[in-house]
Every structure is written in structure tokens, then in C-alpha cells.
Amino acid sequence: MKYDYYDSPIGPLLLAGDEHGLELIGFPEGKGRIEPGADWRRDALPFATVRAQLAEYFAGDRSTFDLPLRPHGTPFQLAVLNALRSIPYGETRSYADIAQQLGRPKAMRAVGAANGRNPLPIVIPCHRVIGADGSLTGFGGGVRVKQYLLDLEQDKPGLF
């Protein structure tokens, strides 16, 4: 596995994967923090396009990502990740909405668990999933990061 970092407005994001696709994005803090494995090799080259698209996103100039992705998970987790990619920029959905979209209306908790295991946050927009009551629920980078990303997409970014 190759890795590099992208210095984002929310802190350094760990990027991991290879020439065939991005596999992981790790936050600088919170439960989504990932450290490079002992056998990983730092190499900036495979992540040039990722860094460029993240820069455009954080500048407010990109609403979707066009990157080769290689997420890992169970078939259900991958279905949830695919459903997350259908949430339009600047909009949110509830866990119940995603469960309904998958044809499993009672699977809200399973959707929440799969959402929490998203290996590619931001690019696969798990931050766009909120509680049914509109509350910001947990997020791998912390609720403050989730609020920042949602505000960014509403064209009202606050200071981080």
C-alpha cells in the first residue's frame, strides 16, 4: 500500500491506495484517524489527482469526485457506500432514507454502522447523512468536521 498526506483545511488527510485506486482516507483525529501500516510506502505520485480534486472541493469548485476508488467491505457495506454517492452535493439524507433506498427500511442501524465504516470519507460523502431529526450524528473526523463539510457545501464555510 502506498500513502501520502493532503494538507486540507480540516488538517492533514491520509491518502492510501495505489495506481489502481484510492482505498482509504484517514482523518487527523477522531475515530477516523488512520496511521500508515508498517509495510506501507510513502509515495506522492499516485495521489496527484486525488490532491487536486480535494483542493477543488475545499475551494468550493468541485461538487463530485471523478477518481478510481477501491473501497472494501461486505456486499451490504458496499451497497450503502454506493447509495451515499447518490446524495447530491449540498443535500443531506437520514439513515432511514438510505435504508429505504436500499429496499431495507428496517436496516437503519446497519446503514449507520456501514456509514461509520466508510473507508473513503469526503469522496464518498458519509458526512451528508444525518439523524432523522436533523441532528448531526457521529462522524469519523468528529462532529466539528462534519459541520464544516456541510457548511462548505452550503457555501457558508466557517473557520475550522
XYZ file of N, CA and C in Angstrom:
480
model
N 0.861 -1.177 0.000
C 0.000 0.000 0.000
C 0.899 1.229 0.000
N 0.513 2.188 -0.821
C 1.228 3.459 -0.869
C 0.376 4.500 -0.143
N 1.032 5.549 0.336
C 0.289 6.586 1.038
C 0.977 7.930 0.879
N 0.205 8.957 1.168
C 0.701 10.319 1.230
C -0.310 11.109 2.054
N -0.031 12.379 2.261
C -0.933 13.245 3.009
C -1.369 14.418 2.139
N -2.580 14.892 2.408
C -3.079 16.105 1.782
C -3.379 17.086 2.908
N -2.767 18.250 2.870
C -2.999 19.273 3.896
C -4.285 20.019 3.571
N -5.358 19.623 4.233
C -6.674 20.204 3.990
C -6.994 21.249 5.057
N -8.056 22.008 4.867
C -8.481 22.965 5.891
C -8.898 22.302 7.212
N -9.164 20.988 7.180
C -9.547 20.282 8.408
C -8.377 19.494 8.990
N -7.197 19.707 8.435
C -6.000 19.023 8.911
C -5.488 18.055 7.866
N -4.337 17.439 8.148
C -3.743 16.523 7.167
C -4.564 15.244 7.014
N -4.964 14.964 5.782
C -5.714 13.752 5.484
C -4.754 12.705 4.940
N -4.813 11.504 5.492
C -4.017 10.393 4.988
C -4.707 9.826 3.752
N -3.975 9.687 2.675
C -4.473 9.088 1.438
C -3.725 7.782 1.251
N -4.443 6.699 0.995
C -3.783 5.403 0.833
C -4.422 4.631 -0.312
N -3.598 3.902 -1.018
C -4.025 3.105 -2.152
C -2.831 2.882 -3.056
N -3.103 2.872 -4.363
C -2.010 2.712 -5.323
C -2.461 3.259 -6.679
N -1.730 2.920 -7.720
C -2.037 3.426 -9.052
C -3.404 2.963 -9.549
N -3.951 1.920 -8.953
C -5.230 1.365 -9.386
C -6.423 1.998 -8.692
N -6.192 2.750 -7.620
C -7.302 3.407 -6.963
C -7.029 3.785 -5.530
N -7.830 4.707 -5.062
C -7.786 5.186 -3.684
C -8.550 4.204 -2.801
N -7.940 3.752 -1.715
C -8.578 2.782 -0.823
C -9.001 3.387 0.508
N -8.255 4.377 0.978
C -8.523 4.930 2.308
C -8.264 6.427 2.351
N -9.080 7.106 3.131
C -8.804 8.484 3.540
C -8.927 8.485 5.056
N -7.900 8.944 5.722
C -7.905 8.990 7.182
C -7.888 10.419 7.678
N -8.679 10.676 8.706
C -8.735 11.998 9.316
C -7.574 12.198 10.282
N -7.258 13.452 10.600
C -6.167 13.713 11.538
C -6.518 13.366 12.979
N -7.801 13.302 13.296
C -8.209 12.955 14.666
C -9.576 12.292 14.632
N -9.993 11.782 15.763
C -11.285 11.107 15.863
C -11.164 9.636 15.537
N -12.306 8.963 15.511
C -12.287 7.517 15.250
C -11.895 7.192 13.812
N -11.883 8.194 12.948
C -11.473 8.001 11.565
C -9.992 8.229 11.336
N -9.241 8.355 12.417
C -7.786 8.530 12.308
C -7.157 7.191 11.923
N -6.299 7.239 10.930
C -5.612 6.036 10.461
C -4.130 6.351 10.400
N -3.330 5.435 10.862
C -1.878 5.555 10.759
C -1.393 4.636 9.650
N -0.372 5.053 8.913
C 0.164 4.162 7.877
C 0.666 2.855 8.485
N 0.434 1.751 7.778
C 0.926 0.453 8.221
C 2.442 0.394 8.108
N 3.044 -0.499 8.860
C 4.499 -0.632 8.869
C 5.046 -0.982 7.487
N 4.253 -1.675 6.682
C 4.725 -2.076 5.355
C 4.270 -1.120 4.248
N 3.631 -0.010 4.598
C 3.209 0.967 3.614
C 4.418 1.799 3.177
N 4.354 2.316 1.956
C 5.454 3.121 1.429
C 4.925 4.495 1.013
N 5.585 5.530 1.497
C 5.152 6.886 1.137
C 5.547 7.173 -0.309
N 4.529 7.622 -1.074
C 4.734 7.906 -2.485
C 3.646 8.896 -2.905
N 4.029 10.095 -3.254
C 3.064 11.137 -3.604
C 2.445 10.946 -4.984
N 3.157 10.318 -5.889
C 2.742 10.242 -7.288
C 1.336 9.677 -7.516
N 0.951 8.553 -6.892
C -0.383 8.012 -7.186
C -1.543 8.897 -6.709
N -1.231 9.925 -5.928
C -2.297 10.718 -5.313
C -2.392 12.144 -5.859
N -1.693 12.433 -6.947
C -1.708 13.788 -7.510
C -3.126 14.223 -7.884
N -3.877 13.358 -8.555
C -5.249 13.703 -8.955
C -6.154 13.810 -7.736
N -5.955 12.942 -6.763
C -6.758 12.997 -5.525
C -6.542 14.343 -4.841
N -5.280 14.736 -4.678
C -4.973 16.014 -4.030
C -5.580 17.182 -4.810
N -5.480 17.150 -6.146
C -6.039 18.231 -6.967
C -7.553 18.324 -6.804
N -8.239 17.180 -6.807
C -9.700 17.205 -6.671
C -10.122 17.603 -5.260
N -9.384 17.174 -4.249
C -9.689 17.615 -2.880
C -9.493 19.128 -2.754
N -8.447 19.665 -3.355
C -8.210 21.115 -3.316
C -9.385 21.857 -3.958
N -9.873 21.358 -5.090
C -11.025 21.973 -5.750
C -12.268 21.877 -4.866
N -12.458 20.734 -4.230
C -13.619 20.560 -3.340
C -13.562 21.573 -2.194
N -12.432 21.651 -1.524
C -12.320 22.562 -0.383
C -12.369 24.030 -0.799
N -12.051 24.325 -2.062
C -12.162 25.690 -2.573
C -13.597 26.013 -3.002
N -14.471 25.005 -2.974
C -15.856 25.198 -3.387
C -16.050 25.099 -4.891
N -15.048 24.572 -5.590
C -15.100 24.484 -7.045
C -15.410 23.081 -7.572
N -15.617 22.108 -6.693
C -15.901 20.738 -7.115
C -17.012 20.183 -6.239
N -18.027 19.604 -6.885
C -19.145 19.032 -6.129
C -19.188 17.509 -6.209
N -18.464 16.922 -7.159
C -18.369 15.463 -7.262
C -16.917 15.100 -7.548
N -16.581 13.878 -7.242
C -15.223 13.393 -7.469
C -15.223 12.387 -8.611
N -14.175 12.434 -9.403
C -14.011 11.503 -10.506
C -12.654 10.823 -10.310
N -12.655 9.826 -9.455
C -11.427 9.135 -9.074
C -11.636 7.629 -9.130
N -10.601 6.878 -9.436
C -10.721 5.423 -9.295
C -10.692 5.067 -7.806
N -11.749 4.434 -7.347
C -11.888 4.094 -5.926
C -11.877 2.584 -5.754
N -11.311 2.141 -4.645
C -11.276 0.716 -4.322
C -11.700 0.499 -2.870
N -12.957 0.816 -2.549
C -13.406 0.578 -1.182
C -13.570 -0.922 -0.920
N -13.360 -1.301 0.310
C -13.529 -2.695 0.712
C -14.661 -2.772 1.727
N -15.376 -3.877 1.726
C -16.449 -4.088 2.682
C -17.316 -5.256 2.254
N -18.299 -5.538 3.077
C -19.255 -6.587 2.749
C -20.148 -6.088 1.612
N -20.889 -6.980 0.969
C -21.809 -6.516 -0.079
C -22.786 -5.444 0.436
N -23.278 -5.593 1.665
C -24.190 -4.582 2.207
C -23.462 -3.250 2.408
N -22.257 -3.290 2.970
C -21.494 -2.061 3.178
C -21.223 -1.364 1.846
N -20.867 -2.128 0.826
C -20.612 -1.536 -0.476
C -21.888 -0.948 -1.089
N -23.031 -1.578 -0.830
C -24.315 -1.029 -1.307
C -24.609 0.297 -0.620
N -24.312 0.369 0.679
C -24.501 1.634 1.407
C -23.574 2.704 0.827
N -22.318 2.357 0.601
C -21.372 3.333 0.042
C -21.851 3.823 -1.320
N -22.389 2.933 -2.123
C -22.921 3.332 -3.431
C -24.109 4.280 -3.257
N -24.960 4.006 -2.284
C -26.107 4.883 -2.023
C -25.636 6.260 -1.550
N -24.574 6.304 -0.754
C -24.044 7.587 -0.284
C -23.596 8.447 -1.462
N -23.037 7.808 -2.461
C -22.540 8.549 -3.630
C -23.676 9.194 -4.412
N -24.912 8.751 -4.186
C -26.055 9.326 -4.896
C -26.634 10.548 -4.184
N -26.144 10.876 -2.990
C -26.649 12.056 -2.278
C -26.050 13.295 -2.944
N -26.879 14.167 -3.480
C -26.344 15.344 -4.167
C -25.572 16.278 -3.232
N -24.592 16.925 -3.798
C -23.806 17.944 -3.110
C -24.747 18.969 -2.480
N -24.477 19.316 -1.235
C -25.282 20.322 -0.555
C -26.573 19.807 0.038
N -26.856 18.520 -0.119
C -28.076 17.940 0.440
C -27.707 16.903 1.497
N -28.686 16.540 2.299
C -28.483 15.501 3.306
C -29.593 14.472 3.194
N -29.323 13.306 3.771
C -30.304 12.232 3.876
C -30.181 11.655 5.270
N -31.231 11.013 5.720
C -31.198 10.333 7.015
C -30.801 8.871 6.802
N -30.448 8.222 7.893
C -30.152 6.789 7.831
C -31.376 6.033 7.331
N -32.566 6.474 7.747
C -33.813 5.841 7.287
C -33.983 6.018 5.781
N -33.625 7.189 5.265
C -33.720 7.421 3.813
C -32.843 6.432 3.050
N -31.623 6.230 3.546
C -30.690 5.320 2.871
C -31.210 3.885 2.961
N -31.701 3.494 4.134
C -32.246 2.148 4.300
C -33.412 1.930 3.332
N -34.272 2.933 3.213
C -35.413 2.848 2.291
C -34.918 2.732 0.846
N -33.918 3.519 0.496
C -33.358 3.484 -0.862
C -32.815 2.095 -1.200
N -32.273 1.417 -0.189
C -31.717 0.076 -0.399
C -32.777 -1.017 -0.365
N -34.034 -0.622 -0.118
C -35.102 -1.600 -0.042
C -35.117 -2.374 1.261
N -34.458 -1.828 2.283
C -34.391 -2.467 3.605
C -34.760 -1.440 4.664
N -36.030 -1.030 4.704
C -36.451 0.090 5.553
C -36.190 -0.085 7.047
N -36.016 -1.296 7.510
C -35.757 -1.522 8.930
C -34.259 -1.601 9.247
N -33.421 -1.409 8.260
C -31.975 -1.581 8.432
C -31.255 -0.269 8.754
N -31.926 0.630 9.450
C -31.323 1.937 9.742
C -30.027 1.817 10.550
N -30.017 0.946 11.541
C -28.795 0.780 12.346
C -27.665 0.164 11.533
N -28.003 -0.788 10.683
C -26.992 -1.401 9.818
C -26.441 -0.370 8.835
N -27.304 0.504 8.341
C -26.852 1.589 7.472
C -25.911 2.500 8.244
N -26.263 2.812 9.489
C -25.399 3.650 10.323
C -24.038 3.015 10.544
N -24.031 1.721 10.794
C -22.760 1.015 11.010
C -21.921 1.012 9.732
N -22.551 0.750 8.595
C -21.815 0.754 7.326
C -21.310 2.160 7.000
N -22.131 3.150 7.265
C -21.745 4.541 7.051
C -20.509 4.875 7.895
N -20.499 4.391 9.125
C -19.378 4.641 10.028
C -18.098 3.927 9.622
N -18.199 2.935 8.767
C -17.023 2.195 8.302
C -16.567 2.647 6.917
N -17.114 3.753 6.445
C -16.749 4.273 5.124
C -15.238 4.515 5.075
N -14.526 3.797 4.212
C -13.079 3.980 4.145
C -12.654 5.212 3.339
N -13.621 5.852 2.668
C -13.295 6.981 1.791
C -14.166 8.200 2.078
N -14.141 8.687 3.339
C -14.972 9.847 3.657
C -14.606 11.047 2.784
N -15.509 11.942 2.664
C -15.471 13.137 1.814
C -15.728 12.734 0.369
N -14.903 11.863 -0.207
C -15.087 11.420 -1.589
C -16.373 10.605 -1.714
N -16.608 9.706 -0.771
C -17.909 9.041 -0.633
C -18.552 9.747 0.555
N -19.523 10.618 0.290
C -19.955 11.633 1.257
C -20.819 11.151 2.430
N -20.211 10.418 3.338
C -20.943 9.972 4.529
C -21.312 11.138 5.435
N -20.637 12.280 5.286
C -20.967 13.454 6.099
C -22.356 14.001 5.755
N -22.915 13.593 4.634
C -24.239 14.067 4.228
C -25.364 13.268 4.866
N -25.037 12.300 5.708
C -26.068 11.504 6.389
C -26.217 12.042 7.812
N -27.462 12.367 8.149
C -27.763 12.958 9.448
C -28.885 12.167 10.118
N -29.152 12.480 11.366
C -30.239 11.831 12.082
C -31.590 12.229 11.499
N -32.599 11.410 11.733
C -33.945 11.687 11.217
C -34.484 13.016 11.735
N -34.007 13.436 12.919
C -34.449 14.698 13.498
C -33.596 15.880 13.041
N -32.685 15.634 12.102
C -31.826 16.699 11.587
C -30.537 16.889 12.371
N -30.345 16.072 13.398
C -29.143 16.220 14.224
C -27.918 15.658 13.514
N -26.782 16.237 13.844
C -25.521 15.708 13.331
C -25.132 14.544 14.215
N -25.080 13.391 13.638
C -24.709 12.201 14.391
C -23.207 12.020 14.296
N -22.686 10.979 14.870
C -21.246 10.759 14.888
C -20.617 10.797 13.506
N -19.326 11.060 13.493
C -18.583 11.162 12.245
C -17.131 10.824 12.539
N -16.492 10.087 11.637
C -15.122 9.634 11.854
C -14.126 10.735 12.126
N -14.344 11.902 11.564
C -13.442 13.026 11.796
C -13.910 13.937 12.906
N -15.025 13.570 13.548
C -15.608 14.398 14.606
C -16.753 15.236 14.055
N -17.680 15.581 14.934
C -18.872 16.336 14.529
C -18.494 17.725 14.019
N -17.434 18.314 14.564
C -16.995 19.631 14.104
C -16.580 19.579 12.627
N -15.903 18.523 12.221
C -15.507 18.353 10.822
C -16.748 18.144 9.956
N -17.687 17.337 10.448
C -18.924 17.095 9.699
C -19.655 18.416 9.454
N -19.762 19.241 10.489
C -20.430 20.534 10.343
C -19.687 21.408 9.337
N -18.373 21.397 9.388
C -17.575 22.181 8.447
C -17.862 21.754 7.003
N -17.873 20.443 6.759
C -18.116 19.940 5.398
C -19.521 20.290 4.916
N -20.501 20.148 5.789
C -21.873 20.505 5.414
C -21.987 21.998 5.137
N -21.353 22.821 5.968
C -21.372 24.273 5.745
C -20.663 24.639 4.443
N -19.545 23.975 4.169
C -18.810 24.207 2.927
C -19.719 23.968 1.721
N -20.491 22.905 1.789
C -21.373 22.555 0.675
C -22.591 23.469 0.585
N -22.861 24.199 1.638
C -23.947 25.184 1.613
C -23.410 26.570 1.282
N -22.115 26.632 0.924
C -21.431 27.874 0.603
C -21.418 28.842 1.777
N -21.268 28.282 2.976
C -21.138 29.104 4.172
C -20.100 28.514 5.120
N -18.897 28.244 4.591
C -17.893 27.622 5.457
C -17.476 28.543 6.602
N -17.436 27.968 7.774
C -16.940 28.703 8.931
C -15.463 28.434 9.096
N -14.895 29.054 10.062
C -13.493 28.791 10.354
C -13.370 27.460 11.032
N -12.336 26.756 10.704
C -12.140 25.451 11.349
C -11.107 25.573 12.436
